[in-house]
Short mmCIF file of C-alpha atoms in Angstrom, two decimals:
data_model
loop_
_atom_site.label_atom_id
_atom_site.label_comp_id
_atom_site.label_asym_id
_atom_site.label_seq_id
_atom_site.Cartn_x
_atom_site.Cartn_y
_atom_site.Cartn_z
CA UNK A 1 -6.74 8.63 11.39
CA UNK A 2 -6.65 5.42 9.44
CA UNK A 3 -6.27 1.99 10.97
CA UNK A 4 -6.13 -1.64 10.00
CA UNK A 5 -7.19 -4.59 12.11
CA UNK A 6 -6.12 -8.15 11.58
CA UNK A 7 -8.02 -9.86 14.37
CA UNK A 8 -6.21 -13.19 14.20
CA UNK A 9 -2.58 -13.57 15.20
CA UNK A 10 -2.51 -17.02 13.65
CA UNK A 11 -4.62 -19.01 11.24
CA UNK A 12 -4.25 -22.76 10.94
CA UNK A 13 -5.57 -24.67 7.96
CA UNK A 14 -5.04 -28.09 6.46
CA UNK A 15 -3.45 -28.37 3.05
CA UNK A 16 -6.08 -28.45 0.33
CA UNK A 17 -8.67 -26.62 2.40
CA UNK A 18 -9.78 -23.08 1.69
CA UNK A 19 -8.20 -20.33 3.74
CA UNK A 20 -9.30 -16.89 4.86
CA UNK A 21 -7.18 -14.23 6.53
CA UNK A 22 -9.29 -11.40 7.87
CA UNK A 23 -8.73 -7.66 7.57
CA UNK A 24 -10.90 -4.70 8.45
CA UNK A 25 -9.99 -1.07 8.03
CA UNK A 26 -10.94 2.43 8.95
CA UNK A 27 -10.11 5.36 6.68
CA UNK A 28 -11.69 8.56 5.46
CA UNK A 29 -13.00 8.29 1.95
CA UNK A 30 -12.31 5.47 -0.46
CA UNK A 31 -9.10 3.62 0.28
CA UNK A 32 -6.44 1.77 -1.55
CA UNK A 33 -6.14 -1.69 0.02
CA UNK A 34 -3.23 -4.10 -0.18
CA UNK A 35 -2.09 -7.53 0.93
CA UNK A 36 1.56 -8.46 1.37
CA UNK A 37 3.26 -11.71 2.35
CA UNK A 38 6.47 -12.09 4.29
CA UNK A 39 8.51 -15.29 4.37
CA UNK A 40 11.01 -15.81 7.22
CA UNK A 41 13.92 -13.38 7.19
CA UNK A 42 12.69 -11.74 4.00
CA UNK A 43 11.13 -8.47 2.98
CA UNK A 44 7.46 -8.14 2.11
CA UNK A 45 6.14 -9.25 -1.24
CA UNK A 46 3.16 -7.60 -2.88
CA UNK A 47 0.22 -9.99 -3.38
CA UNK A 48 -2.67 -7.88 -4.58
CA UNK A 49 -4.42 -4.55 -4.30
CA UNK A 50 -7.82 -2.95 -4.62
CA UNK A 51 -8.06 0.43 -6.26
CA UNK A 52 -11.47 0.53 -7.88
CA UNK A 53 -13.86 -1.58 -9.89
CA UNK A 54 -14.61 -5.23 -9.27
CA UNK A 55 -14.80 -6.01 -5.57
CA UNK A 56 -13.07 -9.35 -6.06
CA UNK A 57 -9.39 -8.84 -6.70
CA UNK A 58 -7.15 -11.64 -7.92
CA UNK A 59 -3.47 -11.64 -7.10
CA UNK A 60 -0.32 -13.71 -7.07
CA UNK A 61 -0.04 -17.40 -6.14
CA UNK A 62 -3.79 -18.01 -6.48
CA UNK A 63 -4.77 -15.56 -3.76
CA UNK A 64 -7.76 -13.27 -4.00
CA UNK A 65 -9.42 -10.71 -1.79
CA UNK A 66 -12.90 -9.30 -1.59
CA UNK A 67 -13.52 -5.65 -0.92
CA UNK A 68 -16.65 -5.13 1.13
CA UNK A 69 -17.38 -1.45 1.57
CA UNK A 70 -20.31 -1.83 3.93
CA UNK A 71 -18.33 -4.04 6.28
CA UNK A 72 -15.06 -2.16 5.65
CA UNK A 73 -13.33 -5.46 5.13
CA UNK A 74 -10.76 -6.83 2.71
CA UNK A 75 -10.34 -10.51 3.58
CA UNK A 76 -7.67 -12.55 1.83
CA UNK A 77 -8.75 -15.91 0.46
CA UNK A 78 -7.46 -18.91 -1.39
CA UNK A 79 -9.59 -21.88 -2.48
CA UNK A 80 -6.98 -24.53 -1.74
CA UNK A 81 -4.10 -23.92 0.65
CA UNK A 82 -0.55 -25.18 0.10
CA UNK A 83 2.07 -25.86 2.75
CA UNK A 84 4.25 -23.34 0.95
CA UNK A 85 1.65 -20.64 1.68
CA UNK A 86 2.74 -20.70 5.32
CA UNK A 87 4.02 -17.21 6.02
CA UNK A 88 3.18 -13.89 7.66
CA UNK A 89 0.49 -11.87 5.90
CA UNK A 90 0.00 -8.13 6.21
CA UNK A 91 -3.00 -6.06 5.21
CA UNK A 92 -2.46 -2.37 4.47
CA UNK A 93 -4.61 0.65 3.73
CA UNK A 94 -3.65 3.91 2.08
CA UNK A 95 -5.77 6.98 1.58
CA UNK A 96 -6.27 8.23 -1.95
CA UNK A 97 -5.11 11.73 -1.24
CA UNK A 98 -2.96 13.69 1.11
CA UNK A 99 0.16 12.07 2.42
CA UNK A 100 -1.03 8.58 1.32
CA UNK A 101 1.26 7.02 3.88
CA UNK A 102 0.06 3.44 4.27
CA UNK A 103 -0.94 1.83 7.53
CA UNK A 104 -0.21 -1.84 8.09
CA UNK A 105 -2.02 -4.35 10.22
CA UNK A 106 -0.05 -6.26 12.82
CA UNK A 107 0.17 -9.33 10.61
CA UNK A 108 -1.37 -12.80 10.66
CA UNK A 109 0.72 -15.92 10.71
CA UNK A 110 -0.73 -18.52 8.35
CA UNK A 111 0.22 -22.11 9.06
CA UNK A 112 -0.80 -24.74 6.55
CA UNK A 113 -0.53 -28.28 7.87
CA UNK A 114 0.29 -31.17 5.52
CA UNK B 1 6.83 -5.86 -11.23
CA UNK B 2 8.83 -3.11 -9.64
CA UNK B 3 12.01 -4.19 -7.88
CA UNK B 4 13.54 -2.67 -4.80
CA UNK B 5 17.05 -3.73 -3.87
CA UNK B 6 18.35 -3.41 -0.34
CA UNK B 7 21.97 -3.86 0.69
CA UNK B 8 23.48 -5.34 2.76
CA UNK B 9 21.21 -8.22 3.70
CA UNK B 10 23.14 -8.94 6.87
CA UNK B 11 25.55 -6.74 8.79
CA UNK B 12 27.30 -7.07 12.11
CA UNK B 13 28.94 -4.03 13.64
CA UNK B 14 30.60 -3.12 16.88
CA UNK B 15 28.84 -0.98 19.42
CA UNK B 16 29.59 2.69 18.85
CA UNK B 17 30.22 2.43 15.14
CA UNK B 18 27.95 3.51 12.30
CA UNK B 19 26.45 1.39 9.58
CA UNK B 20 24.79 2.38 6.30
CA UNK B 21 21.98 0.51 4.54
CA UNK B 22 21.15 1.28 0.92
CA UNK B 23 17.79 1.05 -0.78
CA UNK B 24 17.47 1.30 -4.54
CA UNK B 25 14.49 1.15 -6.85
CA UNK B 26 15.92 -0.72 -9.81
CA UNK B 27 13.41 -0.23 -12.58
CA UNK B 28 11.34 2.74 -11.57
CA UNK B 29 11.66 6.18 -10.06
CA UNK B 30 10.18 6.11 -6.61
CA UNK B 31 7.87 8.88 -5.60
CA UNK B 32 8.57 8.27 -1.96
CA UNK B 33 10.69 5.89 0.06
CA UNK B 34 9.84 4.54 3.47
CA UNK B 35 12.02 2.97 6.16
CA UNK B 36 10.58 0.44 8.57
CA UNK B 37 11.86 -1.47 11.53
CA UNK B 38 10.54 -4.87 12.44
CA UNK B 39 11.07 -6.75 15.68
CA UNK B 40 10.75 -10.54 15.73
CA UNK B 41 7.19 -11.71 15.18
CA UNK B 42 5.91 -8.16 15.17
CA UNK B 43 4.49 -5.78 12.65
CA UNK B 44 6.27 -3.09 10.75
CA UNK B 45 7.11 0.11 12.54
CA UNK B 46 7.36 3.07 10.21
CA UNK B 47 10.49 5.05 11.04
CA UNK B 48 10.49 7.76 8.41
CA UNK B 49 9.23 8.85 5.05
CA UNK B 50 11.48 10.53 2.54
CA UNK B 51 11.03 12.28 -0.76
CA UNK B 52 13.88 12.90 -3.15
CA UNK B 53 15.79 16.07 -2.43
CA UNK B 54 14.01 16.91 0.80
CA UNK B 55 14.51 16.08 4.44
CA UNK B 56 12.95 12.93 5.76
CA UNK B 57 9.87 13.08 7.93
CA UNK B 58 10.42 11.02 11.04
CA UNK B 59 7.75 9.29 13.07
CA UNK B 60 7.27 10.22 16.66
CA UNK B 61 9.83 8.61 18.89
CA UNK B 62 12.39 7.99 16.16
CA UNK B 63 15.66 9.86 16.74
CA UNK B 64 16.56 11.66 13.54
CA UNK B 65 20.14 12.21 14.66
CA UNK B 66 20.60 8.53 15.26
CA UNK B 67 18.85 7.24 12.16
CA UNK B 68 20.09 9.44 9.33
CA UNK B 69 18.16 9.16 6.12
CA UNK B 70 19.43 10.55 2.86
CA UNK B 71 17.34 10.48 -0.30
CA UNK B 72 19.85 11.56 -2.90
CA UNK B 73 17.90 10.60 -6.00
CA UNK B 74 14.63 9.14 -7.18
CA UNK B 75 16.18 5.69 -7.07
CA UNK B 76 18.37 5.74 -3.96
CA UNK B 77 17.78 6.23 -0.27
CA UNK B 78 20.17 5.39 2.55
CA UNK B 79 19.67 4.78 6.26
CA UNK B 80 22.68 5.29 8.50
CA UNK B 81 22.49 4.03 12.05
CA UNK B 82 24.96 6.18 13.95
CA UNK B 83 26.72 5.18 17.15
CA UNK B 84 24.95 1.86 17.08
CA UNK B 85 24.04 0.06 20.28
CA UNK B 86 22.87 -3.50 20.83
CA UNK B 87 19.28 -2.32 21.20
CA UNK B 88 19.44 -1.07 17.61
CA UNK B 89 19.76 -4.67 16.46
CA UNK B 90 16.73 -5.34 14.32
CA UNK B 91 15.39 -6.08 10.86
CA UNK B 92 15.24 -2.90 8.78
CA UNK B 93 13.12 -2.82 5.65
CA UNK B 94 12.93 -0.12 3.03
CA UNK B 95 10.17 0.37 0.54
CA UNK B 96 9.45 2.58 -2.42
CA UNK B 97 6.15 3.90 -3.57
CA UNK B 98 5.00 4.44 -7.13
CA UNK B 99 2.05 6.77 -7.19
CA UNK B 100 1.17 5.86 -10.76
CA UNK B 101 0.24 2.36 -9.60
CA UNK B 102 -2.20 3.44 -6.96
CA UNK B 103 0.39 4.02 -4.27
CA UNK B 104 1.52 0.40 -4.38
CA UNK B 105 4.52 -0.03 -2.15
CA UNK B 106 7.35 -2.32 -3.16
CA UNK B 107 9.65 -3.63 -0.47
CA UNK B 108 13.29 -4.45 -0.32
CA UNK B 109 14.42 -7.79 1.08
CA UNK B 110 15.37 -6.24 4.37
CA UNK B 111 18.62 -5.90 6.29
CA UNK B 112 19.44 -7.70 9.50
CA UNK B 113 21.55 -5.50 11.75
CA UNK B 114 23.32 -7.04 14.71
CA UNK B 115 25.26 -4.76 17.01
CA UNK B 116 27.73 -6.52 19.25
#
């Protein structure tokens, strides 16, 4: 069975500082990995994904994520946080074959302080 | 990017009535559509997975007779909450998957259901 862990319920960072939102996963074989963002009372928006190739994936709004196979991690990063980045972030993993139903982490609330 | 439209965004219904939520993929044909439920400050709970023209596959603990899912075409899926009760009040989110893009899932904006 596949699983996703987001170990932090909340991450606090000052505006202008770099941010990291952690994600580790467990899945058979090579996974597809995703990050989504959810603003209050809204659906989820796709940020970025890893399929294959370069381990550093760049996505929307200046976010990037690094795929680390040995550590089974896919941490979300941004060099300089904005107050408007404050939202709920979800990591997801999907197997490459079979039912490919994705599994989501429980979400991490990012709060960027002015 | 791919767009998924969900309607209505907000709905209030009386206890005992039924309410239908629509999910459409606007610019692509969705391989699969998913329905999720989200409680405040919690993660997504997958309710069911549906493929066009076939019956939905429900997750354990989800009542298929209460949450009716119809996937009439490659661009439309509907969730009908039958005989709604206050405990069904929640945020319901649909999503559509496009296998050609590495199983990327695109989400609708969600629907707030309040049963009074």
